[in-house]
Amino acid sequence: MATACSFFYSKKIVLGSLLGVYLLGSPTWSEAVTSNAATLQWSANTESDLAGYKVYHGTAPGVYGVSLNVGNATSYQYANLEVNKTHYFSVTAYDTSGNESAPAPEVSKLIPGSTGMVLSVSVTGNGAITSNPSGLTCSSSSCSGTFTQGTSVTLVATPSSGYSFAGWDGACSGTGNCSVTLTSSRSVSATFSANPSSSLKTLSVKFEGSGSGTVTSVPSGLICSSGTCSASFSQGTSVSLSATPQSGSMFMGWQGACSGTSSCTVNLGSSQALVVTFNTKTVDVPNPPKPTMPFLVNFQSPASQIPENFKKDDGSLFDSSRGYGWSQLVSGYERKSNLGLATATFISVPNSQPSTWSMPIPNGTYFLTLVLGDPDQAQGPHWISAEDLQLTKQVKTSQGEYLTILDYPVVVKDNALTLTLGGDSQGETLLNFLIINSKADQALVTNVLADSFGTSLVTPSLVTGGATKVNPDLLVKLDQAEQAQKAAAAQAAAEAKLQAEQAQKAAAAQAAAEAKLQAEQAQKAAAAQAAAEAKLQAEQAQKAAAAQAAAEAKLRAEQAQKQKEQELAKLEDLKEAITVKKTGGEAISLQNLFGRR
């Protein structure tokens, strides 16, 4: 389906004494038959002096390669475009006098990779084949895997015990790892050969550099510290070598059968030779001062402008007055970058000639942020280690792509932070800038012996691929943002603490008021209850007194009544015994006598 753009452009061209205006029709897309081709189309101009058109193509916005003159054609097909990438196009018109218009508004198109690219592997002998990215695994048999078109697949051959890897055939050759870019389906053959029972192979190590150290092997058999030494092992033996620098020296890396600065493992299908390099340390400061954190270093050319807040490093040798530098001269460069100065400049170190960057710093734990990449070109593979800890290896970056390593913890034990760049046999390692930081809760320590300084840090995984596109200039603000975040968190914690204290005080005051009120209410209730009880007791006492008085009065009345009755009884007795005669002879009883009274 064609996708039309709604843009037009114009260009004024002098035609005699008149001004003419070219109006170029908007470019449109027309899908081609193949997945990695596309056709650009535009409307024809009608001016009489139109001579033709030019088309422009690039893989970054506004950045084009050489123009193509397509004459009076109004379309052009681009074939064999790189898949899994966005392509950018524009068109100009030109007249018979050679005047060229301004470019039409840019159009873009993502060319997707096709799925279904098959990588087939046939295996002869005893051994295993694995792929990176994963998707293909076979052991002593044939197998295949399906990948997206354009994918770069690396095959690794691992011989079984008693066998050695003889080599590849087909899409790869030799005995190293096989890398195949699947622009189409491919096939590879892998051959493993049985080892003769009595065959011995030699592993030799040559010492180079200004320093000193020791190389040992597992299984045992090789141990040496200078010159060139060697040992013999059964064919097919996997030998691991370890390099240990002596005091005042640093391990720079392997060359030959191994590369980089990590441990070396060699499969002796045939005799192998290595070179190990130890250099003397360029920094020896017993008690270095603590730098202001974060410490920002920009790697650049001598004439480049220094980004704000950064220190400049132009690849010069270590200088104690400056406080940092390199073990050997390295080159600084500057590109054009719309992401800022810190990503436009970088130091480049050939991987075959590793170099170290050192900075005196107190023993302790530090957190490193590094950015690697080139805005103009693909680079790598990048090899970087810090304090003999491999941070990244075999990582390649595309044009405008940056690998970022954020807050990587390292432990300094010898009063100097040391970075080593390089370690492969090909390519270059780039470093744009470095941020050194120490956390608020990671106190720096000084005057600590290296052999007594331990750490329980959990080391992040080694970065071996998958560079991430980012805006690296944002990284220079990470520490400030983190500090601001911590300050905000501290302020919020202080405010929360104050609010908690105020709430606690308010709750205590309220509890005291409630307790006081409850006490007053209890006191009033107790007083009321006591008054009621006193009243009741008074009433009961009054009733008891009244009852007692009534009883006593009743008793006295009863006693008086009884006494009266007794007296009356006595009188009755007298009335019966005594009789008095009235004058004239009438008998008068005492009762009548007393009754008249």
Coordinates of C-alpha atoms in Angstrom, one line a residue:
M1 CA 0.0 0.0 0.0
A2 CA 1.4 3.4 -0.9
T3 CA 1.8 5.9 1.9
A4 CA 1.5 9.5 0.8
C5 CA 3.2 12.4 2.5
S6 CA 1.3 15.7 2.9
F7 CA 4.4 17.8 2.3
F8 CA 5.5 20.2 -0.5
Y9 CA 8.5 22.3 -1.0
S10 CA 9.5 25.2 -3.3
K11 CA 12.6 26.7 -4.8
K12 CA 13.0 30.0 -6.5
I13 CA 15.1 29.8 -9.7
V14 CA 16.1 32.8 -11.8
L15 CA 14.8 32.5 -15.4
G16 CA 16.1 35.6 -17.3
S17 CA 14.4 38.5 -15.6
L18 CA 11.6 36.4 -14.2
L19 CA 11.3 34.4 -11.1
G20 CA 9.8 30.9 -11.5
V21 CA 8.7 28.6 -8.7
Y22 CA 9.2 24.9 -8.7
L23 CA 6.5 22.9 -6.8
L24 CA 7.6 19.4 -6.4
G25 CA 4.9 16.8 -5.6
S26 CA 5.0 15.0 -2.3
P27 CA 7.1 11.7 -2.4
T28 CA 5.1 8.6 -1.7
W29 CA 6.1 5.0 -1.0
S30 CA 5.4 1.9 -3.1
E31 CA 6.2 -1.4 -1.6
A32 CA 8.6 -3.6 -3.7
V33 CA 8.3 -7.3 -4.1
T34 CA 11.3 -8.1 -1.9
S35 CA 11.3 -7.2 1.8
N36 CA 14.6 -5.2 1.6
A37 CA 13.6 -3.0 -1.3
A38 CA 11.3 0.0 -1.7
T39 CA 10.3 2.5 -4.3
L40 CA 10.2 6.3 -3.8
Q41 CA 7.7 8.1 -6.1
W42 CA 6.8 11.8 -6.6
S43 CA 4.6 14.0 -8.8
A44 CA 6.1 15.4 -12.0
N45 CA 6.8 19.2 -12.4
T46 CA 5.4 21.2 -15.3
E47 CA 8.1 23.9 -15.7
S48 CA 9.6 24.1 -19.2
D49 CA 13.2 24.4 -17.9
L50 CA 13.0 21.4 -15.6
A51 CA 16.1 19.2 -16.2
G52 CA 15.5 16.4 -13.7
Y53 CA 15.5 15.1 -10.1
K54 CA 18.0 13.9 -7.5
V55 CA 17.2 11.4 -4.8
Y56 CA 18.9 11.2 -1.4
H57 CA 19.1 8.3 1.1
G58 CA 20.5 7.7 4.6
T59 CA 20.0 5.7 7.8
A60 CA 19.8 8.8 10.1
P61 CA 17.4 11.7 9.9
G62 CA 18.8 14.5 7.7
V63 CA 22.0 12.7 7.1
Y64 CA 22.4 11.4 3.5
G65 CA 25.1 9.9 1.3
V66 CA 25.9 10.8 -2.3
S67 CA 22.8 11.9 -4.3
L68 CA 21.6 9.9 -7.3
N69 CA 20.6 11.8 -10.5
V70 CA 17.5 10.0 -11.8
G71 CA 16.9 12.3 -14.8
N72 CA 13.2 13.1 -15.5
A73 CA 12.0 9.8 -13.8
T74 CA 9.4 10.3 -11.1
S75 CA 10.2 7.2 -9.1
Y76 CA 13.3 5.3 -8.0
Q77 CA 13.6 1.8 -6.5
Y78 CA 16.2 1.2 -3.7
A79 CA 17.2 -2.5 -3.5
N80 CA 19.2 -4.5 -1.0
L81 CA 18.4 -2.1 1.9
E82 CA 19.7 -3.0 5.3
V83 CA 17.0 -4.8 7.2
N84 CA 15.8 -4.1 10.7
K85 CA 16.6 -0.4 10.2
T86 CA 14.8 2.8 9.4
H87 CA 15.8 4.4 6.1
Y88 CA 15.4 8.2 5.3
F89 CA 14.8 9.7 1.9
S90 CA 14.3 13.1 0.2
V91 CA 14.1 14.4 -3.4
T92 CA 15.3 17.7 -5.1
A93 CA 14.6 19.1 -8.6
Y94 CA 17.1 20.9 -10.8
D95 CA 16.7 23.1 -13.9
T96 CA 18.7 23.3 -17.1
S97 CA 21.0 25.9 -15.5
G98 CA 22.0 23.5 -12.7
N99 CA 20.0 25.2 -10.0
E100 CA 18.8 22.7 -7.4
S101 CA 15.8 23.1 -5.2
A102 CA 15.7 22.7 -1.4
P103 CA 15.1 19.0 -0.3
A104 CA 11.5 17.8 -0.1
P105 CA 10.2 17.0 3.4
E106 CA 11.9 13.8 4.5
V107 CA 10.1 10.5 4.4
S108 CA 11.2 7.4 6.2
K109 CA 10.6 3.7 6.0
L110 CA 11.4 0.8 8.3
I111 CA 12.7 -2.2 6.4
P112 CA 11.8 -5.2 8.5
G113 CA 13.8 -8.4 8.5
S114 CA 12.1 -11.5 7.2
T115 CA 11.7 -14.5 9.5
G116 CA 12.4 -18.0 8.3
M117 CA 16.1 -17.8 7.6
V118 CA 17.4 -21.3 8.4
L119 CA 20.9 -22.0 9.7
S120 CA 21.6 -25.8 9.2
V121 CA 24.6 -27.5 10.9
S122 CA 25.8 -31.0 10.2
V123 CA 28.1 -32.6 12.7
T124 CA 30.8 -35.2 12.1
G125 CA 32.4 -36.9 15.1
N126 CA 31.6 -36.3 18.8
G127 CA 31.0 -32.8 20.0
A128 CA 28.3 -30.2 20.6
I129 CA 27.3 -27.0 18.7
T130 CA 25.5 -24.1 20.4
S131 CA 24.4 -20.7 19.0
N132 CA 24.2 -17.2 20.3
P133 CA 21.5 -16.0 20.1
S134 CA 20.0 -19.3 21.3
G135 CA 17.9 -21.3 19.0
L136 CA 20.3 -24.0 17.7
T137 CA 21.8 -26.9 19.8
C138 CA 23.1 -30.2 18.4
S139 CA 25.3 -32.9 19.9
S140 CA 26.9 -35.4 17.6
S141 CA 24.1 -35.0 15.0
S142 CA 22.7 -32.6 12.6
C143 CA 20.3 -29.7 13.6
S144 CA 19.0 -26.4 12.4
G145 CA 17.5 -23.2 13.7
T146 CA 15.3 -20.4 12.3
F147 CA 16.3 -16.8 12.8
T148 CA 15.2 -13.3 11.7
Q149 CA 16.8 -12.2 8.4
G150 CA 19.9 -10.1 9.1
T151 CA 20.6 -11.8 12.4
S152 CA 24.3 -12.4 13.2
V153 CA 24.5 -15.9 14.7
T154 CA 27.7 -17.1 16.4
L155 CA 28.3 -20.9 16.6
V156 CA 30.5 -22.4 19.3
A157 CA 32.0 -25.9 18.9
T158 CA 32.7 -27.9 22.1
P159 CA 34.4 -31.3 21.5
S160 CA 33.5 -34.3 23.7
S161 CA 36.2 -36.0 25.9
G162 CA 38.8 -37.6 23.7
Y163 CA 38.0 -35.5 20.7
S164 CA 39.2 -32.1 19.3
F165 CA 37.5 -29.7 17.0
A166 CA 39.0 -30.0 13.5
G167 CA 37.2 -27.1 11.9
W168 CA 34.2 -25.6 10.0
D169 CA 33.1 -26.0 6.4
G170 CA 30.5 -24.3 4.4
A171 CA 29.5 -20.8 5.6
C172 CA 32.5 -20.7 8.0
S173 CA 36.0 -22.0 8.0
G174 CA 38.9 -22.4 10.5
T175 CA 38.7 -23.6 14.1
G176 CA 37.5 -20.5 16.0
N177 CA 33.9 -19.5 16.7
C178 CA 31.7 -19.3 13.5
S179 CA 29.8 -16.1 12.9
V180 CA 27.2 -16.1 10.1
T181 CA 25.0 -13.1 9.1
L182 CA 21.7 -14.6 7.8
T183 CA 20.8 -12.5 4.8
S184 CA 19.6 -15.8 3.5
S185 CA 19.4 -19.4 4.7
R186 CA 22.9 -20.9 5.3
S187 CA 24.5 -24.2 6.1
V188 CA 27.6 -25.1 8.1
S189 CA 29.5 -28.4 8.7
A190 CA 31.4 -29.1 11.9
T191 CA 34.0 -31.8 12.2
F192 CA 35.3 -33.3 15.5
S193 CA 38.3 -35.7 15.3
A194 CA 39.3 -38.4 17.8
N195 CA 42.5 -37.7 19.7
P196 CA 45.4 -40.1 19.4
S197 CA 45.9 -41.7 22.8
S198 CA 49.6 -40.8 23.0
S199 CA 49.3 -37.3 21.5
L200 CA 50.7 -34.4 23.6
K201 CA 50.2 -30.7 22.8
T202 CA 52.3 -27.8 24.1
L203 CA 50.9 -24.6 25.8
S204 CA 53.4 -21.8 25.9
V205 CA 53.2 -18.4 27.7
K206 CA 55.4 -15.4 27.0
F207 CA 55.7 -12.5 29.5
E208 CA 55.6 -8.9 28.3
G209 CA 55.3 -5.4 29.9
S210 CA 57.1 -3.4 32.6
G211 CA 55.5 -5.2 35.5
S212 CA 55.7 -8.7 36.9
G213 CA 53.3 -11.5 37.9
T214 CA 52.7 -15.2 37.9
V215 CA 50.7 -17.5 35.6
T216 CA 49.4 -20.9 36.8
S217 CA 47.4 -23.6 35.2
V218 CA 44.5 -26.0 36.0
P219 CA 45.2 -28.9 35.6
S220 CA 48.6 -28.3 37.1
G221 CA 51.7 -28.4 35.0
L222 CA 52.5 -24.8 34.1
I223 CA 53.7 -22.1 36.6
C224 CA 56.0 -19.3 35.6
S225 CA 56.7 -15.6 36.3
S226 CA 59.0 -14.3 33.6
G227 CA 60.4 -14.9 30.1
T228 CA 58.7 -17.7 28.2
C229 CA 57.6 -21.0 29.7
S230 CA 55.6 -24.0 28.4
A231 CA 54.0 -27.3 29.5
S232 CA 52.7 -30.3 27.7
F233 CA 49.1 -31.7 28.1
S234 CA 47.1 -34.5 26.4
Q235 CA 45.5 -33.5 23.2
G236 CA 42.0 -32.2 23.8
T237 CA 42.7 -31.1 27.4
S238 CA 40.9 -27.9 28.5
V239 CA 43.5 -25.8 30.4
S240 CA 42.5 -22.8 32.5
L241 CA 45.2 -20.2 33.1
S242 CA 45.1 -17.5 35.9
A243 CA 47.3 -14.4 36.0
T244 CA 48.2 -12.9 39.3
P245 CA 50.1 -9.5 39.4
Q246 CA 52.7 -8.9 42.0
S247 CA 52.6 -5.9 44.3
G248 CA 53.0 -2.7 42.4
S249 CA 52.0 -4.3 39.1
M250 CA 48.7 -4.7 37.3
F251 CA 47.5 -7.4 34.9
M252 CA 46.9 -5.9 31.4
G253 CA 45.5 -8.9 29.6
W254 CA 46.0 -11.9 27.3
Q255 CA 46.9 -12.1 23.6
G256 CA 47.0 -15.1 21.3
A257 CA 44.9 -18.1 22.2
C258 CA 43.1 -15.9 24.7
S259 CA 42.2 -12.2 24.9
G260 CA 40.8 -9.8 27.5
T261 CA 41.6 -9.5 31.2
S262 CA 39.5 -12.3 32.6
S263 CA 40.7 -15.9 33.2
C264 CA 41.9 -17.8 30.1
T265 CA 40.7 -21.3 29.0
V266 CA 42.4 -23.0 26.1
N267 CA 41.3 -26.3 24.5
L268 CA 44.4 -28.0 23.3
G269 CA 43.2 -29.6 20.1
S270 CA 46.6 -28.4 18.9
S271 CA 49.6 -26.6 20.5
Q272 CA 48.8 -23.1 21.5
A273 CA 50.8 -20.0 22.4
L274 CA 49.8 -16.9 24.6
V275 CA 51.2 -13.6 25.6
V276 CA 50.5 -12.2 29.0
T277 CA 51.2 -8.6 29.9
F278 CA 51.9 -7.1 33.3
N279 CA 52.6 -3.3 33.7
T280 CA 53.9 -1.4 36.7
K281 CA 51.3 0.8 38.3
T282 CA 51.6 4.5 37.5
V283 CA 49.9 5.6 40.8
D284 CA 51.5 5.2 44.2
V285 CA 49.8 7.6 46.7
P286 CA 49.8 6.3 50.3
N287 CA 46.9 8.4 51.5
P288 CA 45.2 10.1 48.6
P289 CA 42.6 12.8 49.4
K290 CA 38.9 12.1 49.0
P291 CA 37.6 13.8 45.8
T292 CA 34.4 15.7 45.6
M293 CA 31.6 13.4 44.6
P294 CA 30.3 12.8 42.1
F295 CA 33.6 13.1 40.0
L296 CA 32.9 13.5 36.3
V297 CA 35.5 12.9 33.7
N298 CA 35.0 13.6 29.9
F299 CA 37.4 11.8 27.5
Q300 CA 38.0 14.1 24.5
S301 CA 40.5 15.6 22.1
P302 CA 42.9 18.3 23.5
A303 CA 41.0 21.1 21.6
S304 CA 37.5 20.0 22.4
Q305 CA 35.3 22.1 24.6
I306 CA 34.9 20.7 28.1
P307 CA 31.3 19.9 29.1
E308 CA 29.9 21.7 32.1
N309 CA 30.8 20.1 35.5
F310 CA 33.3 17.7 33.9
K311 CA 37.0 17.3 34.2
K312 CA 39.0 17.0 31.0
D313 CA 41.0 13.9 29.9
D314 CA 42.7 14.1 26.5
G315 CA 44.6 10.8 26.7
S316 CA 47.7 12.2 28.4
L317 CA 49.9 10.2 30.7
F318 CA 49.2 10.1 34.4
D319 CA 50.1 13.4 36.1
S320 CA 50.0 13.6 39.9
S321 CA 49.3 17.3 39.8
R322 CA 46.1 16.6 37.7
G323 CA 45.3 13.5 39.7
Y324 CA 44.6 11.0 36.9
G325 CA 45.8 9.8 33.6
W326 CA 46.9 6.9 31.4
S327 CA 49.7 4.4 31.5
Q328 CA 50.5 5.2 27.8
L329 CA 49.4 7.9 25.4
V330 CA 45.9 7.3 23.8
S331 CA 44.0 9.3 21.3
G332 CA 41.0 11.5 21.9
Y333 CA 38.4 12.4 19.2
E334 CA 35.4 14.7 18.6
R335 CA 32.4 14.0 16.4
K336 CA 29.2 15.9 15.6
S337 CA 26.4 14.8 18.0
N338 CA 23.0 16.2 18.7
L339 CA 23.1 14.6 22.1
G340 CA 25.7 17.0 23.5
L341 CA 29.4 17.3 24.1
A342 CA 29.7 14.4 26.5
T343 CA 28.7 12.0 23.8
A344 CA 30.4 13.7 20.9
T345 CA 33.9 13.1 22.3
F346 CA 35.7 9.9 23.3
I347 CA 39.0 8.2 23.9
S348 CA 39.8 5.3 21.6
V349 CA 42.2 2.4 22.7
P350 CA 43.2 -0.3 20.2
N351 CA 42.2 -3.6 21.7
S352 CA 45.5 -5.2 20.8
Q353 CA 47.3 -2.6 22.9
P354 CA 45.5 -2.3 26.3
S355 CA 46.0 0.8 28.3
T356 CA 45.1 1.7 31.9
W357 CA 43.6 4.9 33.4
S358 CA 44.3 5.5 37.0
M359 CA 43.2 7.9 39.7
P360 CA 44.4 8.0 43.3
I361 CA 41.4 7.6 45.6
P362 CA 40.9 6.4 49.2
N363 CA 40.1 2.7 49.7
G364 CA 36.4 2.0 49.7
T365 CA 33.4 1.2 47.6
Y366 CA 32.6 3.3 44.6
F367 CA 29.9 3.2 41.9
L368 CA 30.8 3.8 38.3
T369 CA 28.7 5.0 35.4
L370 CA 30.3 4.6 32.0
V371 CA 29.1 5.5 28.5
L372 CA 30.7 4.0 25.3
G373 CA 29.7 4.8 21.7
D374 CA 30.3 6.8 18.5
P375 CA 27.7 9.0 17.0
D376 CA 29.2 8.6 13.5
Q377 CA 30.5 5.0 13.2
A378 CA 30.0 1.5 14.4
Q379 CA 32.7 0.6 17.0
G380 CA 33.9 -2.3 19.1
P381 CA 34.1 -4.9 20.4
H382 CA 34.5 -2.9 23.6
W383 CA 36.5 -4.4 26.5
I384 CA 36.6 -2.6 29.9
S385 CA 37.5 -3.8 33.3
A386 CA 37.7 -1.9 36.7
E387 CA 39.9 -3.1 39.5
D388 CA 40.4 -6.4 37.7
L389 CA 36.7 -6.8 37.5
Q390 CA 35.5 -7.3 33.8
L391 CA 32.7 -4.9 33.1
T392 CA 32.1 -5.6 29.5
K393 CA 33.6 -7.5 26.6
Q394 CA 32.8 -8.4 23.0
V395 CA 30.1 -5.7 22.9
K396 CA 29.8 -3.8 19.6
T397 CA 27.9 -0.5 19.1
S398 CA 26.3 0.7 15.9
Q399 CA 26.4 4.2 14.6
G400 CA 24.7 6.5 17.1
E401 CA 24.3 3.7 19.6
Y402 CA 25.7 3.9 23.1
L403 CA 26.4 1.2 25.7
T404 CA 25.7 2.5 29.2
I405 CA 26.9 0.9 32.5
L406 CA 25.0 2.4 35.4
D407 CA 26.1 2.5 39.1
Y408 CA 28.5 -0.5 38.8
P409 CA 30.0 -1.2 42.3
V410 CA 33.8 -1.6 42.5
V411 CA 36.0 -1.9 45.6
V412 CA 39.3 0.0 45.7
K413 CA 41.9 -1.8 47.9
D414 CA 45.2 -0.1 46.8
N415 CA 44.4 3.6 47.1
A416 CA 43.9 4.0 43.3
L417 CA 40.9 3.4 41.0
T418 CA 42.1 1.6 37.8
L419 CA 40.3 1.1 34.5
T420 CA 41.7 -1.1 31.8
L421 CA 40.6 -0.6 28.2
G422 CA 41.3 -3.1 25.4
G423 CA 42.0 -6.8 25.4
D424 CA 40.9 -8.3 22.1
S425 CA 43.0 -8.9 19.0
Q426 CA 40.9 -6.6 16.8
G427 CA 38.8 -3.5 17.0
E428 CA 39.0 -0.6 19.4
T429 CA 37.4 0.2 22.8
L430 CA 35.8 3.7 23.2
L431 CA 34.9 5.6 26.3
N432 CA 32.9 8.8 26.2
F433 CA 32.7 9.7 29.9
L434 CA 33.0 8.4 33.4
I435 CA 31.1 9.3 36.6
I436 CA 32.6 8.1 39.9
N437 CA 30.2 8.3 42.9
S438 CA 30.0 7.1 46.5
K439 CA 26.7 6.5 48.2
A440 CA 25.8 8.4 51.4
D441 CA 25.6 5.1 53.3
Q442 CA 28.9 3.8 51.8
A443 CA 31.5 5.5 54.0
L444 CA 35.0 5.8 52.5
V445 CA 37.8 4.3 54.5
T446 CA 41.5 5.2 54.5
N447 CA 44.7 3.5 55.7
V448 CA 43.3 0.0 55.2
L449 CA 45.6 -2.7 54.1
A450 CA 44.6 -4.3 50.8
D451 CA 44.7 -7.9 52.2
S452 CA 42.4 -7.0 55.1
F453 CA 39.8 -5.1 53.0
G454 CA 37.0 -7.4 52.2
T455 CA 33.7 -7.0 50.5
S456 CA 30.4 -8.8 50.3
L457 CA 29.2 -6.9 47.2
V458 CA 27.0 -8.7 44.8
T459 CA 28.6 -8.1 41.4
P460 CA 26.2 -7.3 38.5
S461 CA 26.3 -9.6 35.5
L462 CA 29.0 -9.1 33.0
V463 CA 27.8 -7.1 30.0
T464 CA 28.5 -9.2 27.0
G465 CA 26.0 -7.9 24.4
G466 CA 22.9 -6.0 23.8
A467 CA 24.0 -2.4 23.8
T468 CA 21.1 -0.1 24.7
K469 CA 20.2 3.1 22.9
V470 CA 19.8 5.9 25.3
N471 CA 20.3 9.6 25.6
P472 CA 23.6 9.5 27.5
D473 CA 23.6 13.2 28.4
L474 CA 20.8 12.5 30.8
L475 CA 23.2 10.3 32.8
V476 CA 25.2 13.3 34.0
K477 CA 22.1 14.3 35.9
L478 CA 21.5 10.9 37.5
D479 CA 23.5 11.7 40.6
Q480 CA 22.0 15.1 41.1
A481 CA 18.5 13.6 40.6
E482 CA 19.4 10.9 43.0
Q483 CA 20.7 13.3 45.6
A484 CA 17.6 15.5 45.1
Q485 CA 15.5 12.4 45.5
K486 CA 17.3 11.5 48.7
A487 CA 17.0 15.1 50.0
A488 CA 13.3 15.0 49.2
A489 CA 13.0 11.7 50.9
A490 CA 14.9 13.0 54.0
Q491 CA 12.7 16.1 54.1
A492 CA 9.6 13.9 53.8
A493 CA 10.9 11.7 56.5
A494 CA 11.6 14.7 58.8
E495 CA 8.1 16.1 58.1
A496 CA 6.6 12.7 58.8
K497 CA 8.6 12.5 62.0
L498 CA 7.4 16.0 63.0
Q499 CA 3.8 15.2 62.2
A500 CA 4.1 11.9 64.1
E501 CA 5.6 13.8 67.1
Q502 CA 2.8 16.4 66.9
A503 CA 0.2 13.7 66.5
Q504 CA 1.7 11.9 69.5
K505 CA 1.7 15.1 71.6
A506 CA -1.9 15.9 70.5
A507 CA -2.9 12.3 71.3
A508 CA -1.2 12.6 74.7
A509 CA -2.9 15.9 75.4
Q510 CA -6.3 14.5 74.4
A511 CA -5.7 11.4 76.5
A512 CA -4.8 13.6 79.5
A513 CA -7.9 15.8 79.0
E514 CA -10.0 12.7 78.7
A515 CA -8.4 11.2 81.8
K516 CA -9.0 14.5 83.7
L517 CA -12.6 14.6 82.5
Q518 CA -13.1 11.0 83.5
A519 CA -11.5 11.7 86.9
E520 CA -13.8 14.8 87.4
Q521 CA -16.8 12.8 86.3
A522 CA -15.8 9.9 88.6
Q523 CA -15.3 12.4 91.5
K524 CA -18.7 13.9 90.9
A525 CA -20.3 10.5 90.6
A526 CA -18.6 9.4 93.8
A527 CA -19.7 12.6 95.6
A528 CA -23.2 12.2 94.3
Q529 CA -23.2 8.5 95.4
A530 CA -21.8 9.4 98.8
A531 CA -24.5 12.2 99.2
A532 CA -27.2 9.8 98.2
E533 CA -25.9 7.2 100.6
A534 CA -25.7 9.8 103.4
K535 CA -29.2 11.0 102.7
L536 CA -30.4 7.4 102.7
Q537 CA -28.6 6.7 105.9
A538 CA -30.1 9.9 107.4
E539 CA -33.5 9.0 106.3
Q540 CA -33.1 5.5 107.6
A541 CA -31.7 6.9 110.9
Q542 CA -34.6 9.3 111.1
K543 CA -37.1 6.6 110.4
A544 CA -35.4 4.3 113.0
A545 CA -35.4 7.1 115.6
A546 CA -39.0 7.9 114.9
A547 CA -39.9 4.2 115.0
Q548 CA -38.0 3.9 118.3
A549 CA -39.6 7.0 119.7
A550 CA -43.0 5.7 118.7
A551 CA -42.3 2.3 120.2
E552 CA -41.1 3.9 123.4
A553 CA -44.2 6.2 123.5
K554 CA -46.4 3.2 122.8
L555 CA -44.7 1.3 125.5
R556 CA -45.1 4.1 127.9
A557 CA -48.8 4.5 126.9
E558 CA -49.3 0.8 127.3
Q559 CA -47.5 0.9 130.7
A560 CA -49.6 3.9 131.8
Q561 CA -52.8 2.2 130.6
K562 CA -51.8 -1.0 132.3
Q563 CA -51.0 0.9 135.5
K564 CA -54.4 2.7 135.3
E565 CA -56.1 -0.6 134.7
Q566 CA -54.3 -2.0 137.7
E567 CA -55.4 0.9 139.8
L568 CA -59.0 0.5 138.6
A569 CA -58.8 -3.1 139.4
K570 CA -57.8 -2.3 142.9
L571 CA -60.7 0.2 143.2
E572 CA -63.1 -2.5 142.0
D573 CA -61.8 -4.7 144.7
L574 CA -62.5 -2.0 147.3
K575 CA -65.9 -1.3 145.9
E576 CA -67.0 -4.8 146.6
A577 CA -65.6 -4.8 150.1
I578 CA -66.7 -1.4 151.4
T579 CA -70.3 -0.2 151.6
V580 CA -71.3 3.2 152.9
K581 CA -74.8 4.0 154.0
K582 CA -76.2 7.3 153.0
T583 CA -77.8 9.6 155.5
G584 CA -81.5 8.4 155.9
G585 CA -80.3 4.8 155.8
E586 CA -79.6 4.5 151.9
A587 CA -76.6 2.3 151.1
I588 CA -74.1 4.1 148.8
S589 CA -71.5 2.1 147.0
L590 CA -68.0 3.4 146.5
Q591 CA -68.6 3.3 142.8
N592 CA -71.5 5.7 143.1
L593 CA -69.6 7.7 145.6
F594 CA -66.7 8.1 143.2
G595 CA -69.0 8.5 140.3
R596 CA -70.4 11.7 141.7
R597 CA -67.1 13.3 142.1

